[in-house]
Tab-separated table of C-alpha atoms in Angstrom:
chain	number	residue	atom	x	y	z
A	113	GLN	CA	13.054	171.832	119.514
A	114	VAL	CA	15.082	168.652	119.144
A	115	GLN	CA	18.720	169.605	119.567
A	116	LEU	CA	22.184	168.325	120.436
A	117	VAL	CA	24.944	170.618	121.682
A	118	GLU	CA	28.563	169.454	121.881
A	119	SER	CA	31.256	171.002	124.031
A	120	GLY	CA	34.700	170.263	125.437
A	121	GLY	CA	36.870	170.625	122.350
A	122	GLY	CA	40.002	172.718	122.199
A	123	VAL	CA	43.669	172.897	121.277
A	124	VAL	CA	45.671	170.245	123.111
A	125	GLN	CA	49.174	168.837	123.017
A	126	PRO	CA	49.955	165.366	121.683
A	127	GLY	CA	49.561	162.604	124.227
A	128	THR	CA	46.992	164.417	126.314
A	129	SER	CA	43.305	163.669	126.902
A	130	LEU	CA	39.963	165.408	126.539
A	131	ARG	CA	36.390	164.668	127.483
A	132	LEU	CA	33.803	165.796	124.975
A	133	SER	CA	30.216	166.324	126.074
A	134	CYS	CA	26.910	166.287	124.227
A	135	THR	CA	23.786	167.757	125.782
A	136	PRO	CA	20.430	166.813	124.262
A	137	SER	CA	17.150	168.689	124.472
A	138	GLY	CA	13.656	168.366	123.100
A	139	PHE	CA	13.439	164.560	123.098
A	140	ASN	CA	13.553	161.536	125.398
A	141	PHE	CA	17.328	161.036	125.467
A	142	ARG	CA	17.171	157.731	127.373
A	143	ALA	CA	15.214	156.099	124.528
A	144	TYR	CA	17.849	156.457	121.810
A	145	ALA	CA	21.229	155.026	120.929
A	146	MET	CA	23.800	157.757	120.383
A	147	HIS	CA	26.831	158.038	118.091
A	148	TRP	CA	29.983	160.093	117.790
A	149	VAL	CA	31.205	160.929	114.289
A	150	ARG	CA	34.277	162.981	113.417
A	151	GLN	CA	35.469	164.904	110.381
A	152	ALA	CA	39.085	165.918	109.870
A	153	PRO	CA	39.621	169.307	108.195
A	154	GLY	CA	38.733	169.061	104.510
A	155	LYS	CA	38.033	165.334	104.789
A	156	GLY	CA	35.013	163.049	104.921
A	157	LEU	CA	32.948	161.729	107.788
A	158	GLU	CA	34.328	158.967	110.015
A	159	TRP	CA	32.136	157.006	112.401
A	160	VAL	CA	33.736	156.780	115.858
A	161	ALA	CA	31.491	155.038	118.382
A	162	VAL	CA	27.933	154.151	119.416
A	163	ILE	CA	26.303	153.491	122.773
A	164	SER	CA	22.987	151.739	123.285
A	165	TYR	CA	20.029	153.617	124.762
A	166	ASP	CA	20.640	152.022	128.164
A	167	GLY	CA	24.413	152.361	128.062
A	168	HIS	CA	24.999	148.621	128.267
A	169	ASN	CA	26.481	148.147	124.811
A	170	LYS	CA	29.266	150.129	123.180
A	171	TYR	CA	31.052	149.735	119.859
A	172	TYR	CA	34.064	151.533	118.425
A	173	ALA	CA	35.851	152.087	115.147
A	174	ASP	CA	39.124	150.156	114.971
A	175	SER	CA	41.000	153.453	114.632
A	176	VAL	CA	40.007	154.565	118.158
A	177	LYS	CA	39.465	151.271	120.008
A	178	GLY	CA	41.394	151.238	123.254
A	179	ARG	CA	41.918	155.028	123.288
A	180	TYR	CA	38.359	156.352	123.244
A	181	ALA	CA	35.487	155.631	125.613
A	182	ILE	CA	31.841	156.495	125.042
A	183	SER	CA	29.488	156.808	128.000
A	184	ARG	CA	26.169	158.353	128.969
A	185	ASP	CA	24.171	159.454	131.996
A	186	ASN	CA	20.470	159.141	131.273
A	187	SER	CA	19.529	160.689	134.609
A	188	ASN	CA	21.395	163.870	133.767
A	189	ASN	CA	20.877	163.817	130.001
A	190	THR	CA	24.503	163.795	128.932
A	191	LEU	CA	26.633	161.863	126.452
A	192	TRP	CA	30.421	161.832	126.675
A	193	LEU	CA	33.403	160.812	124.626
A	194	GLN	CA	36.664	160.393	126.528
A	195	VAL	CA	39.565	160.725	124.094
A	196	ASN	CA	43.030	159.676	125.275
A	197	SER	CA	46.572	159.613	123.908
A	198	LEU	CA	45.676	162.212	121.327
A	199	GLY	CA	47.716	162.469	118.155
A	200	ALA	CA	47.610	164.643	115.058
A	201	GLU	CA	45.291	162.098	113.422
A	202	ASP	CA	42.624	162.936	116.008
A	203	THR	CA	42.373	166.560	114.880
A	204	ALA	CA	38.788	166.898	113.700
A	205	MET	CA	35.321	168.267	114.265
A	206	TYR	CA	33.498	165.856	116.554
A	207	TYR	CA	29.726	165.484	116.172
A	208	CYS	CA	27.299	163.642	118.385
A	209	ALA	CA	24.259	162.213	116.625
A	210	ARG	CA	21.060	160.400	117.547
A	211	ASP	CA	20.220	157.030	116.037
A	212	VAL	CA	16.873	156.713	114.279
A	213	ALA	CA	16.015	153.564	116.247
A	214	ARG	CA	14.140	154.047	119.518
A	215	LEU	CA	14.203	151.636	122.462
A	216	THR	CA	15.662	148.803	120.482
A	217	GLY	CA	18.669	146.595	120.962
A	218	SER	CA	19.759	147.439	117.453
A	219	TYR	CA	21.397	150.610	116.220
A	220	PHE	CA	23.108	151.779	113.051
A	221	TYR	CA	19.759	152.473	111.385
A	222	GLY	CA	20.750	156.024	110.567
A	223	MET	CA	21.576	159.252	112.408
A	224	ASP	CA	18.693	161.709	112.285
A	225	VAL	CA	19.719	164.478	114.677
A	226	TRP	CA	23.189	166.025	114.683
A	227	GLY	CA	24.862	168.635	116.832
A	228	GLN	CA	26.870	171.549	115.494
A	229	GLY	CA	30.139	169.846	116.478
A	230	THR	CA	33.080	170.656	118.718
A	231	THR	CA	36.588	171.070	117.322
A	232	VAL	CA	39.601	169.178	118.627
A	233	THR	CA	43.017	170.337	117.458
A	234	VAL	CA	46.095	168.368	118.477
A	235	SER	CA	49.218	170.468	118.129
A	236	SER	CA	52.491	170.998	119.927
B	82	GLN	CA	36.772	148.704	108.161
B	83	SER	CA	37.513	149.998	104.683
B	84	ALA	CA	35.582	153.040	103.563
B	85	LEU	CA	32.741	152.525	101.122
B	86	THR	CA	33.518	153.647	97.578
B	87	GLN	CA	31.744	156.697	96.158
B	88	PRO	CA	32.527	158.753	93.057
B	89	ALA	CA	34.372	161.935	93.971
B	90	SER	CA	31.988	164.127	92.027
B	91	VAL	CA	28.710	164.048	90.140
B	92	SER	CA	27.123	166.938	88.283
B	93	GLY	CA	23.867	167.703	86.555
B	94	SER	CA	21.747	170.530	85.222
B	95	PRO	CA	18.694	171.861	87.038
B	96	GLY	CA	15.740	169.553	86.560
B	97	GLN	CA	17.844	166.532	85.676
B	98	SER	CA	18.230	163.362	87.725
B	99	ILE	CA	21.534	162.143	89.069
B	100	THR	CA	22.547	158.973	90.868
B	101	ILE	CA	25.360	158.545	93.387
B	102	SER	CA	26.696	155.039	93.880
B	103	CYS	CA	28.118	153.567	97.067
B	104	THR	CA	29.976	150.292	96.705
B	105	GLY	CA	30.841	148.067	99.625
B	106	THR	CA	31.430	144.399	100.290
B	107	SER	CA	29.697	141.314	101.643
B	108	SER	CA	30.650	142.536	105.138
B	109	ASP	CA	28.611	145.709	104.915
B	110	VAL	CA	26.319	146.923	102.114
B	111	GLY	CA	25.945	143.447	100.641
B	112	SER	CA	24.700	141.841	103.853
B	113	TYR	CA	22.573	144.460	105.618
B	114	ASN	CA	19.733	146.801	104.730
B	115	LEU	CA	21.263	149.421	107.007
B	116	VAL	CA	22.503	151.965	104.490
B	117	SER	CA	21.938	155.652	105.135
B	118	TRP	CA	22.729	158.804	103.167
B	119	TYR	CA	23.708	162.260	104.430
B	120	GLN	CA	23.825	165.681	102.824
B	121	GLN	CA	26.363	168.201	104.072
B	122	HIS	CA	26.583	171.816	102.963
B	123	PRO	CA	29.881	173.664	103.553
B	124	GLY	CA	30.366	174.566	107.190
B	125	LYS	CA	27.181	172.765	108.251
B	126	SER	CA	26.390	169.569	110.092
B	127	PRO	CA	25.321	166.510	108.095
B	128	LYS	CA	21.615	165.934	107.452
B	129	LEU	CA	19.997	162.513	107.152
B	130	MET	CA	18.366	162.066	103.738
B	131	ILE	CA	17.727	158.309	103.543
B	132	TYR	CA	17.918	155.488	106.097
B	133	GLU	CA	17.473	151.717	105.939
B	134	VAL	CA	18.274	151.893	102.200
B	135	THR	CA	14.967	153.395	101.060
B	136	LYS	CA	13.260	155.234	103.936
B	137	ARG	CA	12.977	158.992	103.867
B	138	PRO	CA	12.785	160.975	107.126
B	139	SER	CA	9.944	163.371	107.632
B	140	GLY	CA	10.685	166.695	105.952
B	141	VAL	CA	13.047	165.349	103.314
B	142	SER	CA	11.904	166.002	99.767
B	143	ASN	CA	10.561	163.035	97.813
B	144	ARG	CA	13.009	164.008	95.073
B	145	PHE	CA	15.523	161.967	97.081
B	146	SER	CA	15.299	158.177	96.865
B	147	GLY	CA	17.508	155.245	97.796
B	148	SER	CA	18.017	151.735	96.494
B	149	LYS	CA	20.390	148.807	96.733
B	150	SER	CA	21.526	145.989	94.487
B	151	GLY	CA	24.071	143.482	95.703
B	152	HIS	CA	27.034	145.306	97.208
B	153	THR	CA	26.079	148.713	95.785
B	154	ALA	CA	23.656	151.238	97.228
B	155	SER	CA	22.494	154.288	95.305
B	156	LEU	CA	21.035	157.698	96.035
B	157	THR	CA	19.003	159.313	93.259
B	158	ILE	CA	18.144	162.994	93.218
B	159	SER	CA	15.430	163.823	90.720
B	160	GLY	CA	14.491	167.304	89.559
B	161	LEU	CA	17.909	168.615	90.573
B	162	GLN	CA	17.811	172.033	92.224
B	163	ALA	CA	20.503	174.574	93.076
B	164	GLU	CA	20.041	173.873	96.805
B	165	ASP	CA	21.024	170.230	96.226
B	166	GLU	CA	24.618	171.269	95.612
B	167	ALA	CA	26.472	169.736	98.557
B	168	ASP	CA	28.583	166.796	99.659
B	169	TYR	CA	26.794	163.466	100.051
B	170	TYR	CA	27.956	160.532	102.175
B	171	CYS	CA	26.697	156.989	102.349
B	172	CYS	CA	27.032	154.926	105.512
B	173	SER	CA	26.521	151.242	106.238
B	174	TYR	CA	26.442	148.918	109.193
B	175	ALA	CA	29.469	146.646	109.037
B	176	ASP	CA	29.672	143.722	111.450
B	177	GLY	CA	29.422	145.587	114.730
B	178	THR	CA	30.622	148.936	113.473
B	179	SER	CA	29.639	151.543	110.939
B	180	VAL	CA	31.528	152.795	107.900
B	181	PHE	CA	31.101	155.887	105.738
B	182	GLY	CA	31.869	156.397	102.095
B	183	GLY	CA	34.484	158.929	101.050
B	184	GLY	CA	31.848	161.419	99.951
B	185	THR	CA	30.570	162.752	96.625
B	186	LYS	CA	30.468	166.404	95.687
B	187	VAL	CA	27.317	167.190	93.750
B	188	THR	CA	27.525	170.202	91.463
B	189	VAL	CA	24.473	171.799	89.864
B	190	LEU	CA	25.593	173.211	86.540
């Protein structure tokens, strides 16, 4: 079935880095734009980043621009989020999600498939 | 990138209809028909309920409908059921990024 599985989260110290992974299955990964969305404990959803289906275009929320990097490998069916200079404000559940739009230069239509999330906790 | 404005809570009795508003600006909701709505039950991942303002994904009940007027988008749930009790988030494209609303807790009385 169509599925996304995140991994790579953990408990890390402030100032360190992590690379989160998202592994898709059950659909043609290379045809879809992909997003990362995070949710701090007890808080609402926050959009983080999107990457086009071909990896050529990337956009970020102002809150993470310059510290986070989204990337993908369509040959190996993997999406990543590199998170650097972590602070307490980055503590959250991180979800990867598939955009509704397929093989189009536009994204942000909606996110129709979500993973179960991976938790990042920044603590000294 | 200011968050879209949603009411913190909305409640209704079984069988009733409720509407959740989502107010943005001319930089997001007011300029693009790229508003989506998500349902999230406690401890679960979000689920897409509406996209492109009015479109409903396959498998989503037709009791859920979306609309937009000016800078405000709305999600209406008709024939409210116990299983609809959850948090609901709107989301809009916003000049090269995306922004969520703060979320609305729907309570079925």
